[in-house]
Amino acid sequence: MELEPKSWRDSYTQIERLVLPADTNVFNALYGGRLMEWVDNVASIVAFKHCRQGTVTGSIDSLFFLAPIHLGYIVNMKGRVNYTTKTTMEIEVDVSAQDAMTGKERFTTKAYLTYVAIDVDGKPSPVPGIVMDDDDTKGRFSAGEQRSLRRLELLKDVKKEAQIFDDMH
Ligand SMILES: CC(C)(COP(=O)(O)OP(=O)(O)OC[C@H]1O[C@@H](n2cnc3c(N)ncnc32)[C@H](O)[C@@H]1OP(=O)(O)O)[C@@H](O)C(=O)NCCC(=O)NCCS
C-alpha cells in the first residue's frame, strides 16, 4: 500500500548550538567531526519526522565546509527533506554561524544526506513521498533526483569494491 505523501514542512527542523572549547580543533574553530555529528543528528530528526519509523544513514555524499566556525559562535542548522525514493529520503542541511557578540551571521556549510527507512528486521521499508505544493519544492525534488542518480552510480562502484574485499577475506 502506498503511503500518503507529506509536506516537507512537517519534518523541517532547526537546531542551534553554541561552540564550546570541547568542540574545537587546534585553531580554536569548530572541529569538522563534531559538525558532522551535529549535521547527522539534525538530518536524522528530519528523517524520523518524515517517515515515523526506524531510519539509518545510508550516505553523506556532499558536505561542503565553506568557512570555519569559531569558538563562542552560535551554530544554526536547518534540515529539510528534498527528495524521496521508495525507501530513501534525501535531507539537506544548511549551516550558518553567528557571532554571539555582534549578531553577524555567515553561511558556512551545506550537506546532503540520504537515509534509508528500515523495518523491525532492518530491511528497507517504504517512506511517504513529498507533497508538491510549490515551485521551490518541485525544483528541490528534481535537483535531488539528479543527485540521487549520481549517488547510485557511486554506490554501484563502492558495492563492487566491497564485494571484492569480502571475497578475499
Ligand atoms: C542502508 C541499508 C539498510 C540498505 O540495505 P540494502 O539491503 O543494501 O538495501 P537495498 O539495496 O535493497 O536498497 C534499498 C534502497 O536504499 C538505497 N540505498 C541502499 N544503500 C544506500 C546507501 N548506502 N546510500 C544511499 N542509498 C542507499 C537503494 O538505492 C534503495 O533505494 P530505493 O528506495 O530507490 O529502492 C544497509 O546497507 C545498512 O544497514 N547499512 C548500514 C547503515 C548504517 O549502519 N548507518 C550508520 C548508522 S545509522
Coordinates of C-alpha atoms in Angstrom, one line a residue, residues 13-151:
T13 CA 14.0 21.0 11.8
Q14 CA 16.1 23.9 13.1
I15 CA 18.6 23.5 15.9
E16 CA 21.2 25.9 17.4
R17 CA 24.4 25.0 19.3
L18 CA 27.0 27.2 21.0
V19 CA 30.6 26.3 20.1
L20 CA 32.4 25.4 23.4
P21 CA 36.1 24.7 24.0
A22 CA 35.5 20.9 23.9
D23 CA 34.1 21.3 20.3
T24 CA 37.1 23.0 18.8
N25 CA 40.3 22.0 17.0
V26 CA 43.8 23.3 17.4
F27 CA 42.8 26.5 15.5
N28 CA 40.0 27.4 18.0
A29 CA 37.5 26.6 15.4
L30 CA 34.7 24.0 15.4
Y31 CA 36.1 20.5 14.8
G32 CA 34.8 19.1 11.5
G33 CA 33.9 15.8 13.0
R34 CA 31.8 17.5 15.6
L35 CA 29.9 19.5 13.0
M36 CA 29.4 16.3 11.0
E37 CA 27.8 14.7 14.1
W38 CA 25.5 17.7 14.6
V39 CA 24.5 17.7 11.0
D40 CA 23.8 13.9 11.0
N41 CA 21.7 14.5 14.2
V42 CA 19.6 17.2 12.6
A43 CA 19.1 15.2 9.4
S44 CA 18.2 12.1 11.4
I45 CA 15.4 14.1 13.2
V46 CA 14.1 15.2 9.8
A47 CA 14.1 11.6 8.5
F48 CA 12.4 10.3 11.6
K49 CA 9.7 13.0 11.5
H50 CA 9.1 12.4 7.7
C51 CA 8.7 8.6 7.9
R52 CA 8.0 7.9 11.6
Q53 CA 9.9 4.6 11.6
G54 CA 13.4 3.4 12.0
T55 CA 16.0 5.0 9.7
V56 CA 19.7 4.7 9.2
T57 CA 22.2 7.0 7.5
G58 CA 22.9 5.4 4.1
S59 CA 25.3 8.1 2.7
I60 CA 26.6 11.5 3.2
D61 CA 27.6 12.3 -0.3
S62 CA 28.2 16.1 -0.1
L63 CA 29.5 18.1 2.8
F64 CA 31.0 21.4 1.9
F65 CA 32.9 23.3 4.7
L66 CA 32.8 26.8 3.2
A67 CA 34.1 28.8 6.2
P68 CA 35.4 28.0 9.7
I69 CA 33.2 28.4 12.7
H70 CA 34.9 29.9 15.7
L71 CA 34.8 29.3 19.4
G72 CA 31.8 31.1 21.1
Y73 CA 29.8 31.3 17.8
I74 CA 26.2 30.2 17.6
V75 CA 25.7 27.5 15.0
N76 CA 22.3 27.4 13.3
M77 CA 21.4 24.2 11.4
K78 CA 18.3 23.9 9.2
G79 CA 17.3 20.5 7.8
R80 CA 14.6 19.6 5.3
V81 CA 13.6 16.7 3.1
N82 CA 14.2 17.4 -0.6
Y83 CA 13.6 14.1 -2.3
T84 CA 12.4 10.6 -1.6
T85 CA 12.5 7.2 -3.4
K86 CA 10.6 4.1 -2.4
T87 CA 12.6 3.7 0.8
T88 CA 15.1 6.6 1.0
M89 CA 15.0 10.3 1.9
E90 CA 17.5 12.9 0.8
I91 CA 17.9 15.5 3.6
E92 CA 19.6 18.9 3.0
V93 CA 21.2 20.6 6.0
D94 CA 22.3 24.3 5.7
V95 CA 24.5 25.6 8.4
S96 CA 25.2 29.2 9.4
A97 CA 27.3 30.7 12.2
Q98 CA 26.5 33.8 14.1
D99 CA 29.0 36.0 16.0
A100 CA 27.4 35.9 19.5
M101 CA 28.6 39.5 20.3
T102 CA 27.5 41.2 17.1
G103 CA 24.8 39.0 15.6
K104 CA 26.5 39.0 12.2
E105 CA 25.8 35.7 10.5
R106 CA 27.6 33.8 7.8
F107 CA 26.6 30.7 5.7
T108 CA 29.3 28.1 6.5
T109 CA 28.3 24.6 5.4
K110 CA 25.9 22.6 3.2
A111 CA 25.3 18.9 3.3
Y112 CA 23.1 16.3 1.6
L113 CA 22.5 13.1 3.4
T114 CA 20.5 10.0 2.4
Y115 CA 18.6 8.0 5.0
V116 CA 17.1 4.6 4.4
A117 CA 13.9 3.6 6.4
I118 CA 14.1 0.2 7.9
D119 CA 11.5 -2.2 9.4
V120 CA 12.0 -4.2 12.6
D121 CA 14.1 -6.7 10.7
G122 CA 16.5 -4.0 9.4
K123 CA 15.1 -4.3 5.9
P124 CA 14.4 -1.2 3.7
S125 CA 10.8 -0.1 4.2
P126 CA 8.6 2.4 2.2
V127 CA 8.6 6.0 3.1
P128 CA 5.9 8.7 2.3
G129 CA 6.6 10.9 -0.8
I130 CA 6.6 14.7 -0.6
V131 CA 3.6 16.9 -1.3
M132 CA 4.5 19.1 -4.3
D133 CA 2.7 22.3 -3.4
D134 CA 5.0 24.9 -4.8
D135 CA 7.7 25.5 -7.4
D136 CA 10.5 25.6 -4.8
T137 CA 9.5 22.1 -3.5
K138 CA 9.3 20.8 -7.1
G139 CA 12.7 22.3 -8.0
R140 CA 14.3 20.8 -4.9
F141 CA 12.8 17.4 -5.7
S142 CA 14.1 17.5 -9.3
A143 CA 17.6 18.5 -8.2
G144 CA 17.5 15.7 -5.6
E145 CA 16.6 13.2 -8.3
Q146 CA 19.7 14.3 -10.3
R147 CA 21.9 13.9 -7.2
S148 CA 20.3 10.5 -6.5
L149 CA 21.3 9.2 -10.0
R150 CA 24.9 10.2 -9.4
R151 CA 24.8 8.8 -5.9

